[in-house]
Coordinates of C-alpha atoms and ligand atoms in Angstrom, one line a residue:
M16 CA -15.7 -54.2 68.1
A17 CA -17.6 -54.9 65.2
Q18 CA -19.3 -58.7 65.1
A19 CA -20.1 -59.4 61.7
A20 CA -18.2 -59.4 58.4
T21 CA -19.7 -57.0 56.0
K22 CA -19.3 -56.5 52.4
I23 CA -18.5 -52.6 52.3
G24 CA -17.7 -49.8 54.5
V25 CA -19.0 -46.3 54.3
V26 CA -17.1 -43.2 55.5
G27 CA -19.4 -40.1 56.3
L28 CA -22.7 -40.3 57.0
G29 CA -24.2 -37.3 56.0
T30 CA -27.3 -37.0 54.0
M31 CA -25.8 -38.7 50.7
G32 CA -23.7 -41.2 53.0
A33 CA -26.6 -42.1 54.9
N34 CA -28.8 -42.7 52.0
L35 CA -26.4 -44.6 50.0
V36 CA -25.9 -47.1 53.3
L37 CA -29.7 -47.5 53.2
N38 CA -29.6 -48.1 49.4
I39 CA -26.6 -50.5 49.6
A40 CA -28.1 -52.5 52.6
S41 CA -31.7 -52.7 51.1
H42 CA -30.0 -54.6 48.4
G43 CA -28.7 -57.4 50.9
F44 CA -25.0 -56.1 51.1
G45 CA -24.0 -56.1 54.8
T46 CA -22.9 -52.3 55.4
T47 CA -20.4 -51.0 58.0
G48 CA -20.7 -47.3 58.8
F49 CA -18.5 -44.8 60.2
D50 CA -18.8 -41.1 61.1
P51 CA -17.2 -39.0 63.6
V52 CA -20.8 -37.5 64.7
P53 CA -21.9 -40.7 66.7
D54 CA -25.5 -39.7 66.5
K55 CA -26.1 -40.2 63.1
V56 CA -24.6 -43.6 63.2
A57 CA -27.5 -44.5 66.0
D58 CA -29.9 -43.0 63.8
L59 CA -28.7 -44.7 60.7
A60 CA -28.8 -48.0 62.5
K61 CA -32.5 -48.0 63.5
A62 CA -33.6 -46.9 59.7
V63 CA -31.4 -49.9 58.1
G64 CA -33.0 -52.1 60.8
G65 CA -36.2 -50.7 59.8
I66 CA -35.8 -51.9 55.9
G67 CA -34.3 -55.1 57.1
G68 CA -30.9 -54.7 56.1
S69 CA -27.7 -55.5 57.7
Y70 CA -25.9 -52.8 59.2
V71 CA -22.9 -52.4 61.8
S72 CA -21.9 -48.8 63.0
V73 CA -18.3 -48.7 64.4
G74 CA -16.7 -45.5 66.1
S75 CA -13.3 -45.8 64.3
L76 CA -11.9 -46.5 60.9
S77 CA -9.8 -49.3 62.2
E78 CA -13.1 -51.0 63.9
M79 CA -14.3 -50.5 60.3
V80 CA -11.6 -52.0 58.7
Q81 CA -11.9 -55.3 60.8
A82 CA -15.5 -55.3 59.9
I83 CA -15.3 -55.9 56.2
E84 CA -14.6 -58.9 54.3
A85 CA -11.4 -58.9 52.3
P86 CA -10.9 -57.6 49.7
R87 CA -12.4 -54.7 51.6
I88 CA -14.4 -51.9 50.1
V89 CA -14.2 -48.6 51.5
L90 CA -16.4 -45.8 50.0
M91 CA -15.9 -42.5 51.1
M92 CA -18.8 -39.9 50.9
V93 CA -17.2 -36.8 52.7
P94 CA -16.9 -33.3 51.3
A95 CA -14.5 -32.9 48.5
G96 CA -11.2 -31.6 49.1
P97 CA -8.6 -32.1 52.0
I98 CA -10.9 -34.2 54.2
V99 CA -10.7 -37.0 51.4
D100 CA -6.9 -36.5 51.8
Q101 CA -7.2 -36.7 55.6
Q102 CA -9.4 -40.0 55.1
I103 CA -6.8 -41.9 52.7
E104 CA -4.2 -41.0 55.0
A105 CA -5.9 -42.6 57.9
L106 CA -7.0 -45.5 55.9
T107 CA -3.9 -46.5 54.1
P108 CA -1.9 -47.9 57.1
L109 CA -5.2 -50.1 58.1
L110 CA -5.9 -51.6 54.5
S111 CA -4.0 -54.5 52.8
K112 CA -3.1 -55.2 49.2
G113 CA -6.2 -55.5 47.0
D114 CA -8.4 -53.5 49.3
I115 CA -10.2 -50.8 47.6
I116 CA -11.0 -47.1 48.3
V117 CA -13.8 -45.4 46.7
D118 CA -14.3 -41.8 46.4
A119 CA -17.9 -41.0 45.8
G120 CA -18.0 -37.0 46.3
N121 CA -18.2 -34.4 43.8
T122 CA -14.3 -34.2 43.5
D123 CA -12.3 -32.3 41.1
F124 CA -10.6 -35.3 38.8
N125 CA -7.4 -33.7 38.9
D126 CA -7.3 -34.5 42.8
T127 CA -8.3 -38.2 41.8
I128 CA -5.4 -38.5 39.3
R129 CA -3.1 -37.1 41.9
R130 CA -4.3 -39.5 44.7
T131 CA -4.2 -42.5 42.1
K132 CA -0.6 -41.5 41.7
A133 CA 0.2 -41.1 45.1
L134 CA -1.4 -44.7 46.0
E135 CA 0.7 -46.3 43.0
G136 CA 2.8 -49.2 44.9
S137 CA 0.8 -49.3 47.9
G138 CA -1.1 -52.1 46.5
L139 CA -4.5 -50.4 47.4
L140 CA -6.9 -49.6 44.5
Y141 CA -8.1 -46.2 44.3
C142 CA -11.3 -45.2 42.4
G143 CA -13.4 -42.1 42.1
I144 CA -16.7 -42.3 41.2
G145 CA -19.3 -39.7 40.4
V146 CA -22.7 -40.0 41.9
S147 CA -25.7 -37.8 40.5
G148 CA -29.2 -37.7 41.6
G149 CA -29.2 -36.0 45.0
E150 CA -30.4 -37.3 48.2
L151 CA -33.2 -39.5 46.5
G152 CA -30.7 -40.9 44.0
A153 CA -28.4 -41.9 46.5
R154 CA -31.3 -43.5 48.3
Y155 CA -33.3 -45.2 45.5
G156 CA -30.9 -45.3 42.5
A157 CA -28.3 -42.7 41.2
S158 CA -26.6 -42.4 37.8
I159 CA -23.1 -43.6 38.5
M160 CA -20.0 -42.6 36.7
A161 CA -17.0 -45.1 37.7
G162 CA -13.6 -44.4 37.2
G163 CA -10.3 -46.3 38.3
P164 CA -8.7 -49.6 37.8
P165 CA -10.6 -52.1 35.9
E166 CA -10.0 -54.6 38.2
A167 CA -11.5 -52.6 41.1
Y168 CA -14.6 -52.0 39.1
A169 CA -14.9 -55.7 38.5
I170 CA -15.5 -56.0 42.2
L171 CA -17.6 -53.1 42.8
E172 CA -19.7 -53.7 39.9
P173 CA -22.3 -55.9 41.6
I174 CA -23.0 -53.4 44.3
L175 CA -22.7 -50.2 42.2
S176 CA -25.1 -51.9 39.5
A177 CA -27.8 -52.9 42.4
I178 CA -27.8 -49.1 43.7
A179 CA -27.9 -47.5 40.4
A180 CA -30.9 -46.1 38.9
R181 CA -32.8 -48.1 36.2
H182 CA -33.6 -47.0 32.7
E183 CA -36.2 -49.7 31.2
G184 CA -34.5 -52.2 33.5
E185 CA -30.8 -51.0 32.5
P186 CA -28.5 -50.0 35.5
C187 CA -27.5 -46.4 34.8
V188 CA -23.8 -47.4 36.0
A189 CA -20.7 -47.7 34.0
Y190 CA -17.0 -48.1 33.8
L191 CA -15.5 -45.1 32.1
G192 CA -11.9 -45.3 32.4
T193 CA -8.8 -45.1 34.5
D194 CA -8.1 -42.5 37.7
G195 CA -10.3 -39.5 37.1
A196 CA -12.4 -40.4 34.2
G197 CA -15.7 -40.9 36.5
N198 CA -14.9 -37.5 38.3
F199 CA -14.2 -35.9 34.8
V200 CA -17.5 -37.1 33.4
K201 CA -19.5 -36.1 36.8
T202 CA -17.8 -32.8 36.3
I203 CA -19.0 -32.0 32.7
H204 CA -22.6 -33.4 33.9
N205 CA -22.7 -30.6 36.2
G206 CA -21.7 -28.1 33.6
I207 CA -24.4 -29.2 31.2
E208 CA -26.8 -29.3 34.3
Y209 CA -25.7 -25.2 34.7
A210 CA -26.4 -24.7 30.8
D211 CA -29.7 -26.8 30.9
M212 CA -31.0 -24.8 34.0
Q213 CA -29.7 -21.5 32.6
M214 CA -31.3 -21.8 29.5
I215 CA -34.5 -22.8 31.2
A216 CA -34.2 -19.6 33.2
E217 CA -33.9 -17.6 30.2
I218 CA -36.9 -18.7 28.5
Y219 CA -38.9 -18.1 31.8
G220 CA -37.4 -14.6 31.8
I221 CA -38.9 -14.2 28.2
M222 CA -42.0 -15.6 29.3
R223 CA -42.3 -13.4 32.6
D224 CA -40.9 -10.1 31.2
G225 CA -41.5 -10.3 27.5
L226 CA -44.8 -12.0 27.5
N227 CA -46.1 -11.0 31.1
L228 CA -47.3 -14.6 32.1
D229 CA -48.0 -15.5 35.5
N230 CA -46.5 -18.3 37.4
A231 CA -49.4 -20.5 37.0
A232 CA -49.7 -20.1 33.1
M233 CA -45.8 -20.5 32.8
S234 CA -46.1 -23.7 35.0
K235 CA -48.6 -25.2 32.8
I236 CA -46.4 -24.5 29.7
F237 CA -43.5 -26.3 31.3
S238 CA -45.5 -29.0 32.2
R239 CA -47.0 -29.5 28.6
W240 CA -43.5 -29.5 27.7
N241 CA -42.5 -32.1 29.9
E242 CA -44.6 -34.4 27.6
G243 CA -42.7 -33.7 24.4
G244 CA -39.3 -33.3 23.1
L245 CA -38.2 -31.4 25.9
Q246 CA -39.4 -34.2 28.7
S247 CA -36.8 -34.1 31.4
Y248 CA -36.6 -33.8 35.1
L249 CA -35.4 -30.4 35.2
I250 CA -38.5 -29.4 32.8
E251 CA -40.6 -31.1 35.2
I252 CA -39.3 -29.5 38.2
T253 CA -39.7 -25.9 36.6
G254 CA -43.3 -26.6 36.5
V255 CA -43.2 -27.7 39.8
V256 CA -41.3 -24.7 41.4
L257 CA -43.5 -22.0 39.3
A258 CA -46.7 -23.9 40.6
E259 CA -45.6 -23.8 44.4
K260 CA -47.2 -21.5 47.2
D261 CA -45.5 -19.8 50.1
P262 CA -47.2 -21.5 53.0
E263 CA -46.7 -18.1 55.2
T264 CA -47.9 -15.9 53.0
G265 CA -49.9 -17.8 50.4
K266 CA -48.0 -15.7 47.6
D267 CA -46.0 -17.7 44.7
L268 CA -42.9 -19.0 46.4
V269 CA -41.0 -18.4 43.3
D270 CA -41.6 -14.5 43.4
L271 CA -40.3 -14.5 46.9
I272 CA -36.9 -16.2 46.3
V273 CA -33.9 -13.6 46.1
D274 CA -32.5 -14.0 42.3
S275 CA -29.0 -14.8 43.3
A276 CA -27.9 -18.2 42.3
G277 CA -25.3 -20.4 44.5
Q278 CA -22.8 -22.7 43.2
K279 CA -20.4 -25.4 44.5
G280 CA -18.0 -25.1 42.0
T281 CA -18.2 -28.1 39.9
G282 CA -20.0 -26.2 36.9
R283 CA -17.0 -23.8 37.0
W284 CA -14.5 -26.9 36.9
A285 CA -16.3 -27.8 33.7
V286 CA -15.7 -24.9 32.0
I287 CA -11.9 -24.3 33.2
E288 CA -11.3 -27.6 32.0
A289 CA -13.0 -27.1 28.8
Q290 CA -10.9 -24.1 28.3
K291 CA -8.0 -26.2 29.2
L292 CA -8.5 -28.6 26.7
G293 CA -9.3 -26.1 23.8
A294 CA -12.9 -27.1 23.6
G295 CA -14.8 -24.2 24.2
A296 CA -18.0 -24.8 25.8
T297 CA -19.6 -21.4 25.4
T298 CA -22.8 -22.1 26.6
L299 CA -21.5 -23.9 29.7
E300 CA -19.4 -20.8 30.3
A301 CA -22.5 -18.5 30.0
A302 CA -24.4 -20.3 32.4
V303 CA -21.6 -20.3 35.2
S304 CA -20.8 -16.8 34.4
A305 CA -24.7 -16.0 34.7
R306 CA -24.7 -17.5 38.1
S307 CA -21.7 -15.4 39.3
I308 CA -23.5 -12.2 38.0
S309 CA -26.6 -13.0 39.6
S310 CA -24.7 -13.1 43.0
R311 CA -24.0 -9.3 42.7
L312 CA -27.2 -8.2 43.5
Q313 CA -26.0 -4.7 45.0
E314 CA -24.2 -3.7 41.8
R315 CA -27.0 -5.0 39.6
A316 CA -29.6 -2.8 41.5
Q317 CA -27.2 0.0 41.1
A318 CA -26.7 -0.6 37.1
A319 CA -30.5 -0.9 36.7
E320 CA -30.7 2.6 38.3
V321 CA -28.2 4.1 36.2
Y322 CA -29.5 2.7 33.0
A323 CA -32.9 3.3 33.7
G324 CA -33.4 5.8 31.1
L325 CA -32.7 3.3 28.4
T326 CA -35.6 2.4 26.4
A327 CA -35.4 -0.9 24.6
T328 CA -37.6 -2.1 21.7
Q329 CA -41.2 -3.3 22.7
P330 CA -40.7 -7.2 22.9
E331 CA -42.4 -8.9 19.8
F332 CA -43.0 -12.2 21.4
A333 CA -46.1 -13.8 20.9
G334 CA -47.9 -15.3 23.6
D335 CA -50.3 -17.5 21.3
D336 CA -49.7 -21.3 20.9
A337 CA -47.6 -20.5 17.8
G338 CA -45.3 -18.1 19.8
I339 CA -45.0 -20.7 22.8
A340 CA -44.1 -23.5 20.4
E341 CA -41.3 -21.0 18.9
L342 CA -39.9 -20.8 22.5
E343 CA -40.1 -24.5 22.8
A344 CA -38.2 -25.2 19.5
A345 CA -35.5 -22.6 20.4
L346 CA -34.8 -23.8 23.8
E347 CA -34.7 -27.7 22.3
T348 CA -32.2 -26.5 19.9
A349 CA -30.0 -24.6 22.1
K350 CA -30.2 -27.6 24.3
I351 CA -28.9 -29.9 21.6
I352 CA -26.0 -27.2 21.0
A353 CA -25.0 -26.9 24.7
Y354 CA -25.0 -30.8 24.9
A355 CA -22.9 -31.0 21.6
Q356 CA -20.5 -28.8 23.5
G357 CA -20.3 -31.1 26.9
F358 CA -19.8 -34.3 24.6
A359 CA -17.3 -32.5 22.6
V360 CA -15.3 -31.4 25.7
M361 CA -15.3 -35.1 26.9
Q362 CA -14.3 -36.2 23.6
T363 CA -11.1 -34.2 23.7
A364 CA -10.4 -35.1 27.1
S365 CA -10.7 -38.7 26.1
K366 CA -7.7 -38.2 23.8
D367 CA -5.7 -36.1 26.2
Y368 CA -5.8 -38.2 29.1
G369 CA -6.1 -41.7 27.3
W370 CA -9.3 -42.7 29.0
E371 CA -11.2 -43.8 25.6
L372 CA -14.5 -42.6 27.0
P373 CA -17.4 -44.2 25.9
L374 CA -19.8 -41.3 25.0
G375 CA -22.8 -43.3 23.7
T376 CA -22.9 -45.4 27.3
I377 CA -22.3 -42.0 29.0
A378 CA -25.6 -40.7 27.3
R379 CA -27.3 -44.0 28.5
I380 CA -26.4 -43.9 32.0
W381 CA -27.7 -40.5 32.3
R382 CA -31.2 -41.5 31.3
A383 CA -32.2 -42.1 34.7
G384 CA -31.3 -41.2 38.5
C385 CA -29.0 -38.1 37.3
I386 CA -30.3 -34.3 37.5
I387 CA -30.1 -33.7 33.6
R388 CA -32.1 -37.2 33.1
S389 CA -34.2 -36.8 29.8
R390 CA -35.8 -38.3 26.6
F391 CA -33.2 -36.5 24.7
L392 CA -30.4 -38.7 26.1
D393 CA -31.6 -41.5 24.2
D394 CA -31.4 -39.8 21.3
I395 CA -27.8 -38.9 21.9
A396 CA -27.1 -42.3 22.8
A397 CA -28.7 -43.5 19.5
G398 CA -26.7 -40.9 17.6
Y399 CA -23.3 -42.3 18.9
D400 CA -24.7 -45.9 18.3
K401 CA -24.6 -44.9 14.5
G402 CA -21.0 -44.2 14.6
S403 CA -18.5 -41.7 16.1
V404 CA -18.6 -38.1 14.9
A405 CA -16.3 -35.3 15.9
N406 CA -19.1 -33.1 17.5
L407 CA -22.9 -33.9 18.0
L408 CA -23.7 -31.2 15.4
L409 CA -22.2 -33.3 12.7
A410 CA -24.3 -36.5 13.6
P411 CA -27.2 -36.8 10.7
D412 CA -30.2 -36.8 13.3
F413 CA -29.0 -33.7 15.0
V414 CA -28.0 -31.9 11.7
E415 CA -31.9 -32.3 10.5
R416 CA -33.0 -31.2 13.8
V417 CA -30.8 -28.4 14.5
S418 CA -31.6 -27.0 10.9
K419 CA -35.2 -27.3 11.7
G420 CA -35.1 -25.5 14.9
E421 CA -32.3 -22.9 14.7
G422 CA -34.6 -20.1 13.0
A423 CA -36.7 -20.4 16.1
L424 CA -33.5 -20.1 18.2
R425 CA -32.1 -17.0 16.0
R426 CA -35.8 -15.4 16.3
T427 CA -35.7 -15.9 20.0
V428 CA -32.4 -14.7 20.7
S429 CA -32.9 -11.5 18.3
R430 CA -36.3 -10.5 20.0
A431 CA -34.8 -10.9 23.4
T432 CA -31.5 -8.9 22.5
L433 CA -33.7 -6.2 20.9
A434 CA -36.0 -5.9 23.9
G435 CA -33.1 -5.9 26.4
L436 CA -33.8 -9.3 28.0
P437 CA -30.7 -11.1 28.7
V438 CA -30.1 -14.7 27.3
P439 CA -26.6 -15.3 27.9
A440 CA -26.6 -18.9 27.4
L441 CA -29.0 -19.4 24.4
S442 CA -27.2 -16.5 22.4
A443 CA -24.2 -18.3 23.1
A444 CA -25.4 -21.6 21.8
L445 CA -26.6 -19.7 18.8
A446 CA -23.0 -18.1 18.2
Y447 CA -21.2 -21.4 18.6
F448 CA -23.4 -22.8 16.2
D449 CA -23.0 -20.1 13.7
D450 CA -19.3 -20.1 14.3
Y451 CA -18.8 -24.0 14.1
R452 CA -20.8 -24.3 10.4
R453 CA -18.6 -21.5 9.1
A454 CA -16.2 -22.9 6.8
R455 CA -14.1 -19.7 6.5
G456 CA -14.0 -17.5 9.7
T457 CA -12.2 -14.4 10.8
A458 CA -9.0 -16.2 12.4
N459 CA -7.2 -15.0 9.2
L460 CA -7.0 -11.5 10.5
T461 CA -6.1 -12.5 13.9
Q462 CA -3.3 -14.4 12.6
G463 CA -2.2 -11.1 10.8
Q464 CA -2.4 -9.3 13.7
R465 CA -0.2 -12.0 15.7
D466 CA 2.3 -12.0 13.0
L467 CA 2.5 -8.2 12.6
F468 CA 3.2 -7.4 16.5
G469 CA 4.7 -10.9 17.4
A470 CA 6.0 -12.6 14.3
H471 CA 3.8 -15.4 15.5
T472 CA 3.8 -16.9 11.7
F473 CA 0.7 -18.1 9.9
Q474 CA -0.1 -20.9 7.3
R475 CA -1.4 -19.8 3.8
T476 CA -4.4 -20.9 2.0
D477 CA -2.3 -21.1 -1.2
R478 CA 0.5 -23.3 -0.3
E479 CA 2.2 -25.4 2.6
G480 CA 4.4 -24.3 5.2
T481 CA 4.7 -21.6 7.9
F482 CA 5.3 -18.1 6.9
H483 CA 6.2 -14.7 8.5
H484 CA 5.4 -11.4 6.5
K485 CA 7.6 -8.3 6.7
W486 CA 4.4 -6.0 7.7
P487 CA 4.8 -2.3 7.5
A488 CA 6.1 -0.7 10.7
V489 CA 3.3 0.8 12.9
Ligands
6PG21 C1 -26.3 -34.1 40.9 C2 -25.8 -32.6 41.3 C3 -25.1 -32.4 42.5 C4 -24.7 -30.9 42.5 C5 -25.8 -30.2 43.0 C6 -25.3 -28.7 43.4 O1 -26.1 -34.5 40.0 O2 -26.6 -34.7 42.0 O3 -24.8 -32.5 40.2 O4 -24.2 -33.2 42.5 O5 -23.6 -30.9 43.7 O6 -26.8 -30.0 41.9 O7 -24.3 -28.1 42.5 P1 -24.5 -26.4 42.5 O8 -24.5 -26.2 44.0 O9 -23.2 -26.2 42.2 O10 -25.6 -25.9 41.7

């Protein structure tokens, strides 16, 4: 039986859970930990002791519940999916009115909404919070996107604030809305993460296959870009990955890695939700699809053989300073468009789900701790501070930046396309931009077709109302 009353219980002591315990305990909050694998509990107890924190390890959920002071906070850091439901089912009869269950995993926000509804009337407060930053973030400061009942957040806030990353002293945590709001925002974060990574990979592809640069040269370029407008964690680690040697062979490690990217699903969720909301996030979609295509290694090898005879135009990229600066500008511009898409999805969801997502605050809490942390998020926060816009591409600062950079993006996509170098995310960003800024598009033709074959009706440009035309029989 546990001895001391602690502030919070953590269920699931895998890498993320254990690091969260260390983080919470290091800030003076007594923590109780439970994991079905007892070894992990023992190791963790030693580690927390080592940093002078207060920690109780228990062998069951009921012991955990007794070891936490009321109102009890039980934070689950377990794999998303049925295990979360199992833990809730086991915890519910043990907890009392006013106690809080927190799911801190990468959970589908639809599940959080469902679980919140299922617990209605139980007196328990259910929260889904998105935690970004991987192992190091969990240990030393994560970006935390909180959702759930506001009264639960008021109780959780001191702990979440303490364990959050800091940007110039400001904790990267915020309450974003009821039920699934936190998990939704984390999902969009991951969709943007995919887009960011894919666009960087495409620029790498241009440098490698269009300019024949070696990894050391590319690493230097990315490290230099990390000093400028592209400054971000992902650009920084790109420089590091490109410079790394394989300890066994001495070769560049990046060249030995199979080009088939994994995915756990959150990027895919982001684009599925974007589609459901009718807020096409084409750059995010291209990034998710690129990962899927990358995993079809055998088919790609076969296609490479079948189409080996095709001769693409010689790449027209320039490797001098101006040429590299053009790639930098192209990436910066496409990045603005990708983020504009991600934020537009959140803006639409905010209305549909009644969350009132604070977009500027979201940009602010992504400035440190999370995977997409960057200088650029400061600009987005500042953009929203100046007033609400339907899309970041309409915010005056971004209008100026995109107007300046679109030529570089257009030339980069064109050169890559002519040379047969795939740039699915960069070209999706450009196409979205061109589509978005065209006052009269081509959907009039689509509407005509729909009305012809299905009497789906259309609106006219010259008068109000809904019309159906008697088209010639075809
Ligand atoms: C984070 C990350 C993290 C994500 C991994 C793996 O914010 O810390 O988004 O939550 O799960 O990056 O994602 P994939 O396996 O789907 O690439």
